[in-house]
Coordinates of C-alpha atoms and ligand atoms in Angstrom, one line a residue:
A204 CA 5.1 2.2 33.8
K205 CA 7.8 3.3 31.4
A206 CA 9.1 0.8 29.0
K207 CA 10.6 1.3 25.6
S208 CA 11.2 -1.0 22.7
R209 CA 13.6 0.2 20.0
G210 CA 15.0 -2.3 17.5
S211 CA 16.2 -5.3 19.4
I212 CA 16.9 -3.5 22.6
T213 CA 14.2 -3.7 25.2
F214 CA 14.3 -2.0 28.6
Y215 CA 12.4 -3.9 31.3
E216 CA 10.9 -2.6 34.4
P217 CA 9.2 -4.7 37.0
E218 CA 5.9 -2.9 36.6
M219 CA 5.9 -3.4 32.9
D220 CA 2.3 -3.9 32.0
Q221 CA 0.6 -6.7 30.2
Q222 CA 0.2 -4.6 27.1
I223 CA 3.9 -4.2 26.6
R224 CA 4.6 -7.8 27.4
D225 CA 2.1 -8.7 24.7
R226 CA 3.8 -6.5 22.3
R227 CA 7.1 -8.1 22.9
V228 CA 5.6 -11.5 22.2
L229 CA 4.0 -10.2 19.1
H230 CA 7.3 -8.8 17.9
Q231 CA 8.9 -12.2 18.3
E232 CA 6.1 -14.0 16.5
L233 CA 6.2 -11.5 13.7
S234 CA 10.0 -12.0 13.3
V235 CA 9.5 -15.6 12.4
A236 CA 6.3 -15.1 10.4
I237 CA 8.0 -15.0 7.0
K238 CA 10.1 -18.0 7.7
H239 CA 7.1 -19.9 8.8
G240 CA 5.1 -19.0 5.7
E241 CA 2.5 -17.1 7.7
L242 CA 2.6 -14.0 5.5
S243 CA 0.7 -13.8 2.3
L244 CA -0.5 -11.3 -0.2
Y245 CA -4.1 -10.4 -1.1
F246 CA -4.9 -8.6 -4.3
Q247 CA -7.5 -5.9 -4.7
P248 CA -8.5 -4.8 -8.2
Q249 CA -8.0 -1.3 -9.6
A250 CA -10.2 -0.4 -12.5
S251 CA -10.6 2.4 -15.0
S252 CA -13.5 4.5 -13.9
G253 CA -16.5 3.9 -16.0
H254 CA -19.9 5.2 -14.9
T255 CA -20.9 1.7 -13.8
V256 CA -19.2 -1.4 -12.5
D257 CA -19.7 -3.1 -15.8
S258 CA -18.1 -0.4 -17.8
S259 CA -15.1 -0.2 -15.4
E260 CA -12.3 -2.3 -16.7
I261 CA -9.8 -3.9 -14.3
I262 CA -6.3 -2.7 -15.1
G263 CA -4.4 -4.0 -12.2
F264 CA -4.2 -4.9 -8.5
E265 CA -2.9 -3.5 -5.3
A266 CA -1.0 -6.1 -3.2
L267 CA -2.0 -6.0 0.5
A268 CA -0.1 -8.0 3.1
R269 CA -1.9 -10.5 5.3
W270 CA -0.6 -12.2 8.4
H271 CA -2.2 -15.5 9.6
N272 CA -0.7 -16.7 12.8
P273 CA -1.6 -20.3 13.8
V274 CA -2.5 -19.2 17.4
R275 CA -3.7 -15.6 17.0
G276 CA -5.5 -16.2 13.8
F277 CA -5.8 -13.3 11.4
V278 CA -3.9 -10.2 12.4
P279 CA -4.9 -7.1 10.4
P280 CA -2.1 -5.1 8.6
S281 CA -3.2 -2.0 10.6
D282 CA -1.8 -3.9 13.6
F283 CA 1.2 -5.7 12.3
I284 CA 2.6 -3.2 9.8
P285 CA 3.2 -0.5 12.5
L286 CA 4.7 -3.2 14.7
A287 CA 7.0 -4.3 11.9
E288 CA 8.0 -0.7 11.4
E289 CA 8.7 -0.1 15.0
S290 CA 10.9 -3.2 15.3
G291 CA 12.7 -2.6 12.0
M292 CA 11.4 -5.9 10.7
I293 CA 9.5 -4.0 7.9
V294 CA 12.7 -3.8 5.8
E295 CA 13.0 -7.6 5.5
M296 CA 9.2 -7.9 5.3
G297 CA 8.9 -5.2 2.7
E298 CA 11.5 -6.9 0.6
W299 CA 9.5 -10.2 0.8
I300 CA 6.3 -8.4 -0.1
L301 CA 7.9 -6.6 -3.1
R302 CA 9.5 -9.8 -4.4
E303 CA 6.3 -11.8 -3.9
A304 CA 4.1 -9.2 -5.6
C305 CA 6.4 -8.9 -8.6
R306 CA 6.8 -12.7 -8.9
E307 CA 3.0 -13.1 -8.8
A308 CA 2.3 -10.4 -11.4
A309 CA 5.0 -11.7 -13.7
S310 CA 3.1 -15.0 -13.8
W311 CA -0.2 -13.5 -15.0
P312 CA -1.0 -14.2 -18.7
K313 CA -2.4 -10.6 -18.9
P314 CA 0.1 -7.8 -18.5
L315 CA -1.9 -6.0 -15.7
Q316 CA -0.4 -3.5 -13.3
V317 CA 0.7 -4.3 -9.7
A318 CA 0.9 -1.7 -7.0
V319 CA 3.0 -2.3 -3.9
N320 CA 3.0 -0.3 -0.7
L321 CA 6.4 0.9 0.6
S322 CA 7.1 1.8 4.2
P323 CA 9.1 4.8 5.4
A324 CA 11.8 2.5 6.8
Q325 CA 12.4 1.1 3.4
F326 CA 13.5 4.5 2.2
V327 CA 15.9 4.9 5.0
H328 CA 17.5 1.5 5.3
G329 CA 19.4 -0.2 2.5
D330 CA 19.4 0.7 -1.1
L331 CA 15.8 0.7 -2.2
V332 CA 16.6 1.5 -5.8
A333 CA 19.0 -1.3 -6.1
L334 CA 16.5 -3.6 -4.5
V335 CA 13.7 -2.7 -6.9
H336 CA 16.1 -3.1 -9.8
S337 CA 17.3 -6.5 -8.8
I338 CA 13.8 -7.8 -8.0
L339 CA 12.6 -6.7 -11.5
L340 CA 15.5 -8.5 -13.1
E341 CA 15.0 -11.6 -10.9
T342 CA 11.2 -11.9 -11.6
G343 CA 11.3 -10.7 -15.1
L344 CA 8.4 -8.2 -14.5
A345 CA 8.3 -5.4 -17.0
P346 CA 9.1 -2.2 -14.9
G347 CA 6.2 -0.4 -16.5
R348 CA 3.8 -2.8 -14.8
L349 CA 5.1 -2.0 -11.3
E350 CA 3.8 0.9 -9.2
L351 CA 5.1 1.9 -5.8
E352 CA 2.7 3.5 -3.4
I353 CA 4.3 5.9 -1.0
T354 CA 2.5 7.7 1.8
E355 CA 3.0 11.4 2.0
G356 CA 5.3 12.6 4.7
V357 CA 7.9 9.8 4.0
L358 CA 10.0 11.9 1.7
I359 CA 9.7 15.2 3.4
E360 CA 12.2 14.4 6.2
D361 CA 15.0 14.7 3.8
F362 CA 13.6 16.6 1.0
D363 CA 16.5 16.5 -1.5
R364 CA 17.1 12.9 -0.9
G365 CA 13.4 12.2 -1.4
V366 CA 13.3 13.9 -4.7
A367 CA 16.5 12.1 -5.9
L368 CA 15.1 8.8 -4.8
L369 CA 11.8 9.2 -6.7
R370 CA 13.8 10.2 -9.8
R371 CA 16.0 7.2 -9.6
L372 CA 13.0 4.9 -9.1
K373 CA 11.3 6.4 -12.1
A374 CA 14.5 6.0 -14.1
L375 CA 14.0 2.3 -13.7
G376 CA 10.7 2.6 -15.5
V377 CA 8.4 2.0 -12.5
R378 CA 5.7 4.5 -11.5
V379 CA 5.3 6.1 -8.1
S380 CA 2.0 7.1 -6.5
M381 CA 1.3 9.2 -3.5
D382 CA -0.9 7.1 -1.3
D383 CA -3.6 8.4 1.1
F384 CA -3.5 11.9 -0.4
G385 CA -5.2 14.5 1.8
S386 CA -5.0 12.4 5.0
G387 CA -1.7 13.9 6.3
Y388 CA 0.6 16.7 5.7
S389 CA 0.0 17.0 2.0
S390 CA 0.6 20.4 0.6
L391 CA 0.7 21.9 -2.8
S392 CA 4.4 22.5 -2.6
Y393 CA 4.8 18.8 -1.8
L394 CA 3.0 17.8 -5.0
Q395 CA 5.1 20.3 -7.0
A396 CA 8.4 19.1 -5.5
F397 CA 8.0 15.4 -5.9
P398 CA 7.6 13.8 -9.3
F399 CA 4.7 11.5 -8.6
D400 CA 3.0 9.8 -11.5
K401 CA -0.3 9.4 -9.6
I402 CA -2.3 10.6 -6.7
K403 CA -4.4 8.2 -4.6
I404 CA -7.3 10.1 -3.0
D405 CA -7.7 9.0 0.5
R406 CA -10.7 6.8 1.3
A407 CA -12.0 9.3 3.9
F408 CA -12.9 11.8 1.1
V409 CA -14.7 9.1 -0.9
M410 CA -16.5 7.8 2.2
N411 CA -17.9 11.3 2.9
L412 CA -19.2 11.9 -0.6
G413 CA -22.9 12.4 -0.3
R414 CA -22.7 13.2 3.4
N415 CA -20.4 16.1 3.3
P416 CA -20.5 18.6 0.3
Q417 CA -16.9 19.6 1.1
S418 CA -15.6 16.2 0.1
A419 CA -17.0 16.6 -3.3
A420 CA -15.3 20.0 -3.7
I421 CA -12.0 18.6 -2.4
I422 CA -12.1 15.6 -4.8
R423 CA -12.9 17.8 -7.7
A424 CA -10.1 20.1 -6.8
V425 CA -7.5 17.3 -6.4
I426 CA -8.5 15.8 -9.8
G427 CA -8.1 19.2 -11.4
L428 CA -4.8 19.9 -9.7
G429 CA -3.4 16.4 -10.4
H430 CA -4.3 16.5 -14.1
G431 CA -2.9 20.0 -14.3
M432 CA 0.4 18.6 -13.1
N433 CA 0.2 15.6 -15.5
M434 CA -0.6 13.1 -12.7
S435 CA -3.3 10.5 -12.9
I436 CA -5.8 10.1 -10.2
V437 CA -7.1 7.0 -8.4
A438 CA -9.7 7.0 -5.7
E439 CA -9.7 4.4 -3.0
G440 CA -12.5 3.0 -0.9
V441 CA -15.2 3.2 -3.6
E442 CA -18.1 1.3 -2.1
T443 CA -21.2 2.6 -3.9
Q444 CA -22.5 3.1 -7.4
E445 CA -23.1 6.8 -6.5
Q446 CA -19.5 7.3 -5.6
L447 CA -18.3 5.6 -8.8
G448 CA -20.6 7.7 -10.9
F449 CA -19.5 10.9 -9.3
L450 CA -15.8 10.0 -9.7
A451 CA -16.2 9.0 -13.3
E452 CA -18.1 12.2 -14.0
Q453 CA -15.3 14.3 -12.5
G454 CA -12.7 12.6 -14.7
C455 CA -11.0 10.5 -12.0
D456 CA -8.8 8.0 -14.0
S457 CA -9.2 4.9 -11.9
V458 CA -11.0 3.5 -8.8
Q459 CA -10.4 0.9 -6.2
G460 CA -12.8 -0.3 -3.5
Y461 CA -15.2 -3.0 -2.4
L462 CA -17.7 -2.1 -5.2
L463 CA -15.1 -3.2 -7.8
G464 CA -13.7 -6.1 -5.7
K465 CA -12.4 -6.9 -2.2
P466 CA -8.8 -7.8 -1.5
L467 CA -8.6 -11.6 -2.0
P468 CA -6.0 -14.4 -2.7
I469 CA -5.1 -14.0 -6.3
D470 CA -6.6 -17.4 -7.3
K471 CA -10.0 -15.8 -6.7
Y472 CA -9.1 -13.5 -9.6
D473 CA -7.8 -16.2 -12.0
G474 CA -10.3 -15.2 -14.7
V475 CA -9.3 -11.6 -14.5
V476 CA -5.5 -12.2 -14.8
G477 CA -6.2 -14.5 -17.7
R478 CA -5.7 -17.9 -16.0
A479 CA -8.1 -20.7 -16.4
H480 CA -9.9 -21.6 -13.1
D481 CA -9.8 -25.2 -12.1
D482 CA -13.2 -25.2 -10.3
Ligands
C2E278 P1 -3.8 1.4 2.2 O1 -2.5 1.3 1.5 O2 -4.5 2.7 2.2 O3 -4.7 0.2 1.6 C1 -6.1 0.4 1.4 C2 -6.8 -0.3 2.6 O4 -8.2 0.0 2.4 C3 -6.7 -1.8 2.6 O5 -6.8 -2.2 4.0 C4 -8.0 -2.2 1.9 O6 -8.4 -3.5 2.2 C5 -8.9 -1.2 2.4 N1 -10.0 -1.0 1.4 C6 -10.0 -1.1 0.1 N2 -11.2 -0.9 -0.5 C7 -12.0 -0.5 0.6 C8 -13.4 -0.2 0.6 O7 -14.1 0.0 -0.4 N3 -13.9 0.1 1.9 C9 -13.2 0.0 3.0 N4 -13.7 0.2 4.1 N5 -11.8 -0.4 3.0 C10 -11.3 -0.6 1.8 P2 -5.8 -3.2 4.6 O8 -5.5 -4.3 3.6 O9 -6.4 -3.6 5.9 O10 -4.5 -2.4 4.8 C11 -4.4 -1.4 5.7 C12 -3.2 -0.6 5.5 O11 -2.0 -1.4 5.9 C13 -2.9 -0.2 4.1 O12 -3.6 1.0 3.8 C14 -1.4 0.1 4.2 O13 -1.1 1.3 4.8 C15 -0.9 -1.0 5.1 N6 -0.5 -2.2 4.4 C16 -1.1 -3.2 3.9 N7 -0.3 -4.0 3.2 C17 0.9 -3.5 3.2 C18 2.2 -3.8 2.7 O14 2.3 -4.8 1.9 N8 3.2 -3.0 2.9 C19 3.1 -1.8 3.6 N9 4.1 -1.1 3.9 N10 1.9 -1.5 4.2 C20 0.8 -2.3 3.9
CA279 CA1 -1.9 1.7 -0.6
CA280 CA1 -4.3 4.2 0.5
CA281 CA1 -4.8 4.1 4.1

């Protein structure tokens, strides 16, 4: 069966299979998710890399979207983000996520960093720079506390426009990091062309530390390369003390992963952000 769904136009065929029908329903449910208050943000700590958990200090959080549908229950972002991208809904959703993350961070007694993921569609549709600017003004968040995570590949489609966009974002005072470095099309020229402040080493390399000697070599090389280009390095998916120790020893600037803390509703981190708990 052939059926295509692009934006709001859907082509039906009688033999359209169940999977595609399910998708259509999911699209519709997702389109009202924001209105119904079903979306929320979880926050995962990012810490300076000490050699142990105790000597690693939390310096900020990455905001991660969560969708809780009353019927379906919890839908993971790996399912609904691609869906939102495909339907164009990600533009509206991304705006909600950015505003919510900035509003939340602005309310913390401690001036910690907040990192927000951007989707490719947010670069193409609407004026992203104007949006970031107005959300910063609206929420009162200091621009230096906001970091935008961008996956590699997004900017390459229109190279000149990509470079200009990053420059304009940085001119607002926010930082930009290249997410999932090493997982896709990353090349050295890419790093050289785009003025990123930070490289996020993909979880896959961290996961393979200890199993695969090449991972250690790659991580070492990326840290050296990034530092040589004045970028800071964060490693994601840090789950063990061994991984943390290795990364700290190699001079990785910061770390994120279950070892340091899972993504949770922000009230679970009240103490960290400097708010009194009420339990
Ligand atoms: P990502 O940006 O690479 O986010 C990191 C993912 O790794 C998160 O998955 C996080 O929960 C998970 N993670 C963190 N530490 C560990 C660890 O130690 N071990 C393991 N196994 N996993 C760890 P999550 O929250 O399921 O998000 C998946 C992806 O969905 C994100 O990958 C990102 O690409 C996308 N996503 C999530 N929230 C947003 C959002 O607000 N906007 C956009 N555009 N994309 C989002
Ligand atoms: Ca990310
Ligand atoms: Ca990532
Ligand atoms: Ca990822």
